């Protein structure tokens, strides 16, 4: 039996296919909706620690909470090598990382403009 979160993920179109959703999810620090509670917790911890100008947290495992994609831009990363930025993100999420299979973090010092 499919979980409710997985069924919702399957039923909705990919992020890029939803009109207006791309801007709302990618360029807003106050992410409007979370597919899972863990997305919300990860978003909250990163917001408290880094005060990002851009933050996107997405469960890309289909709703089961085993793999997350994170894009974060913060002045806290300015002047730091990418490896150090990733370590800071991993340290902040140390507790959450123990319960998941994978994490793809893309930290940067400035928000991306398309």
PDB file of C-alpha atoms in Angstrom:
ATOM      1  CA  UNK A   1       0.000   0.000   0.000  1.00  0.00           C
ATOM      2  CA  UNK A   2       1.327   3.450  -0.909  1.00  0.00           C
ATOM      3  CA  UNK A   3       1.829   5.951   1.847  1.00  0.00           C
ATOM      4  CA  UNK A   4      -0.148   9.179   1.591  1.00  0.00           C
ATOM      5  CA  UNK A   5       3.031  11.241   1.013  1.00  0.00           C
ATOM      6  CA  UNK A   6       4.173   8.955  -1.789  1.00  0.00           C
ATOM      7  CA  UNK A   7       0.735   9.000  -3.408  1.00  0.00           C
ATOM      8  CA  UNK A   8       0.731  12.815  -3.324  1.00  0.00           C
ATOM      9  CA  UNK A   9       4.209  12.926  -4.871  1.00  0.00           C
ATOM     10  CA  UNK A  10       3.153  10.637  -7.693  1.00  0.00           C
ATOM     11  CA  UNK A  11      -0.067  12.574  -8.316  1.00  0.00           C
ATOM     12  CA  UNK A  12       1.504  16.019  -8.668  1.00  0.00           C
ATOM     13  CA  UNK A  13       3.550  17.098 -11.691  1.00  0.00           C
ATOM     14  CA  UNK A  14       7.313  17.661 -11.398  1.00  0.00           C
ATOM     15  CA  UNK A  15       8.390  21.012  -9.963  1.00  0.00           C
ATOM     16  CA  UNK A  16       9.467  22.396 -13.340  1.00  0.00           C
ATOM     17  CA  UNK A  17       6.065  21.574 -14.880  1.00  0.00           C
ATOM     18  CA  UNK A  18       4.080  23.565 -12.317  1.00  0.00           C
ATOM     19  CA  UNK A  19       3.554  27.193 -13.439  1.00  0.00           C
ATOM     20  CA  UNK A  20       4.861  29.656 -10.877  1.00  0.00           C
ATOM     21  CA  UNK A  21       6.044  26.904  -8.523  1.00  0.00           C
ATOM     22  CA  UNK A  22       9.642  27.201  -9.636  1.00  0.00           C
ATOM     23  CA  UNK A  23       9.972  30.761  -8.396  1.00  0.00           C
ATOM     24  CA  UNK A  24       8.053  30.062  -5.193  1.00  0.00           C
ATOM     25  CA  UNK A  25      10.205  27.081  -4.225  1.00  0.00           C
ATOM     26  CA  UNK A  26      13.621  28.135  -5.496  1.00  0.00           C
ATOM     27  CA  UNK A  27      13.860  31.812  -4.658  1.00  0.00           C
ATOM     28  CA  UNK A  28      11.988  32.041  -1.421  1.00  0.00           C
ATOM     29  CA  UNK A  29      13.575  31.508   1.976  1.00  0.00           C
ATOM     30  CA  UNK A  30      10.101  30.928   3.422  1.00  0.00           C
ATOM     31  CA  UNK A  31       9.397  27.696   1.568  1.00  0.00           C
ATOM     32  CA  UNK A  32       5.649  27.543   1.109  1.00  0.00           C
ATOM     33  CA  UNK A  33       5.042  23.821   1.466  1.00  0.00           C
ATOM     34  CA  UNK A  34       6.844  20.741   2.660  1.00  0.00           C
ATOM     35  CA  UNK A  35       6.134  17.242   1.409  1.00  0.00           C
ATOM     36  CA  UNK A  36       7.483  15.679   4.625  1.00  0.00           C
ATOM     37  CA  UNK A  37       8.066  16.696   8.230  1.00  0.00           C
ATOM     38  CA  UNK A  38      11.782  16.073   7.793  1.00  0.00           C
ATOM     39  CA  UNK A  39      11.874  18.627   4.928  1.00  0.00           C
ATOM     40  CA  UNK A  40      10.402  21.156   7.357  1.00  0.00           C
ATOM     41  CA  UNK A  41      12.916  20.294  10.111  1.00  0.00           C
ATOM     42  CA  UNK A  42      15.889  20.500   7.726  1.00  0.00           C
ATOM     43  CA  UNK A  43      14.634  23.834   6.359  1.00  0.00           C
ATOM     44  CA  UNK A  44      14.152  25.210   9.886  1.00  0.00           C
ATOM     45  CA  UNK A  45      17.626  24.156  11.105  1.00  0.00           C
ATOM     46  CA  UNK A  46      19.387  25.592   8.060  1.00  0.00           C
ATOM     47  CA  UNK A  47      17.411  28.828   8.317  1.00  0.00           C
ATOM     48  CA  UNK A  48      18.315  29.261  11.991  1.00  0.00           C
ATOM     49  CA  UNK A  49      22.006  28.491  11.450  1.00  0.00           C
ATOM     50  CA  UNK A  50      22.790  30.275   8.164  1.00  0.00           C
ATOM     51  CA  UNK A  51      20.060  32.927   7.614  1.00  0.00           C
ATOM     52  CA  UNK A  52      20.038  32.046   3.887  1.00  0.00           C
ATOM     53  CA  UNK A  53      19.029  34.316   1.039  1.00  0.00           C
ATOM     54  CA  UNK A  54      18.015  31.213  -0.940  1.00  0.00           C
ATOM     55  CA  UNK A  55      16.996  27.833   0.457  1.00  0.00           C
ATOM     56  CA  UNK A  56      15.385  24.856  -1.235  1.00  0.00           C
ATOM     57  CA  UNK A  57      14.895  21.529   0.561  1.00  0.00           C
ATOM     58  CA  UNK A  58      13.287  18.660  -1.319  1.00  0.00           C
ATOM     59  CA  UNK A  59      12.785  14.999  -0.522  1.00  0.00           C
ATOM     60  CA  UNK A  60      13.752  13.429  -3.858  1.00  0.00           C
ATOM     61  CA  UNK A  61      13.253   9.857  -2.677  1.00  0.00           C
ATOM     62  CA  UNK A  62       9.592   9.822  -3.604  1.00  0.00           C
ATOM     63  CA  UNK A  63       8.331  10.835  -0.180  1.00  0.00           C
ATOM     64  CA  UNK A  64       9.922   8.091   1.899  1.00  0.00           C
ATOM     65  CA  UNK A  65      12.507  10.469   3.404  1.00  0.00           C
ATOM     66  CA  UNK A  66      15.726   8.712   2.447  1.00  0.00           C
ATOM     67  CA  UNK A  67      17.333  11.210   0.051  1.00  0.00           C
ATOM     68  CA  UNK A  68      17.285  15.020   0.081  1.00  0.00           C
ATOM     69  CA  UNK A  69      18.393  17.716  -2.326  1.00  0.00           C
ATOM     70  CA  UNK A  70      19.358  20.991  -0.651  1.00  0.00           C
ATOM     71  CA  UNK A  71      20.287  24.251  -2.327  1.00  0.00           C
ATOM     72  CA  UNK A  72      21.330  27.001   0.053  1.00  0.00           C
ATOM     73  CA  UNK A  73      22.863  30.449  -0.442  1.00  0.00           C
ATOM     74  CA  UNK A  74      24.162  32.362   2.555  1.00  0.00           C
ATOM     75  CA  UNK A  75      26.684  35.076   3.335  1.00  0.00           C
ATOM     76  CA  UNK A  76      28.021  32.641   5.975  1.00  0.00           C
ATOM     77  CA  UNK A  77      29.693  30.745   3.104  1.00  0.00           C
ATOM     78  CA  UNK A  78      31.448  33.792   1.640  1.00  0.00           C
ATOM     79  CA  UNK A  79      35.157  33.130   1.117  1.00  0.00           C
ATOM     80  CA  UNK A  80      34.934  29.467   2.173  1.00  0.00           C
ATOM     81  CA  UNK A  81      35.911  26.583  -0.116  1.00  0.00           C
ATOM     82  CA  UNK A  82      33.024  24.392  -1.301  1.00  0.00           C
ATOM     83  CA  UNK A  83      34.181  21.465   0.861  1.00  0.00           C
ATOM     84  CA  UNK A  84      34.068  23.647   3.997  1.00  0.00           C
ATOM     85  CA  UNK A  85      30.599  24.921   3.048  1.00  0.00           C
ATOM     86  CA  UNK A  86      29.342  21.357   2.660  1.00  0.00           C
ATOM     87  CA  UNK A  87      30.887  20.360   5.987  1.00  0.00           C
ATOM     88  CA  UNK A  88      29.075  23.220   7.725  1.00  0.00           C
ATOM     89  CA  UNK A  89      25.763  22.065   6.248  1.00  0.00           C
ATOM     90  CA  UNK A  90      26.499  18.447   7.229  1.00  0.00           C
ATOM     91  CA  UNK A  91      27.426  19.486  10.786  1.00  0.00           C
ATOM     92  CA  UNK A  92      24.190  21.426  11.128  1.00  0.00           C
ATOM     93  CA  UNK A  93      22.181  18.422   9.934  1.00  0.00           C
ATOM     94  CA  UNK A  94      24.247  15.793  11.789  1.00  0.00           C
ATOM     95  CA  UNK A  95      21.223  14.394  13.624  1.00  0.00           C
ATOM     96  CA  UNK A  96      19.035  14.265  10.503  1.00  0.00           C
ATOM     97  CA  UNK A  97      21.767  12.703   8.334  1.00  0.00           C
ATOM     98  CA  UNK A  98      21.906   9.656  10.615  1.00  0.00           C
ATOM     99  CA  UNK A  99      18.388   8.689   9.594  1.00  0.00           C
ATOM    100  CA  UNK A 100      18.646   9.157   5.824  1.00  0.00           C
ATOM    101  CA  UNK A 101      20.367   7.368   2.957  1.00  0.00           C
ATOM    102  CA  UNK A 102      21.697  10.343   0.997  1.00  0.00           C
ATOM    103  CA  UNK A 103      22.048  14.098   0.943  1.00  0.00           C
ATOM    104  CA  UNK A 104      22.955  16.291  -1.991  1.00  0.00           C
ATOM    105  CA  UNK A 105      23.893  19.717  -0.669  1.00  0.00           C
ATOM    106  CA  UNK A 106      24.743  22.616  -2.980  1.00  0.00           C
ATOM    107  CA  UNK A 107      25.861  25.523  -0.806  1.00  0.00           C
ATOM    108  CA  UNK A 108      26.927  28.862  -2.273  1.00  0.00           C
ATOM    109  CA  UNK A 109      27.656  32.366  -1.045  1.00  0.00           C
ATOM    110  CA  UNK A 110      25.147  34.175  -3.270  1.00  0.00           C
ATOM    111  CA  UNK A 111      21.676  33.413  -4.580  1.00  0.00           C
ATOM    112  CA  UNK A 112      21.443  32.291  -8.203  1.00  0.00           C
ATOM    113  CA  UNK A 113      19.642  34.578 -10.642  1.00  0.00           C
ATOM    114  CA  UNK A 114      18.111  33.046 -13.771  1.00  0.00           C
TER     115      UNK A 114
END
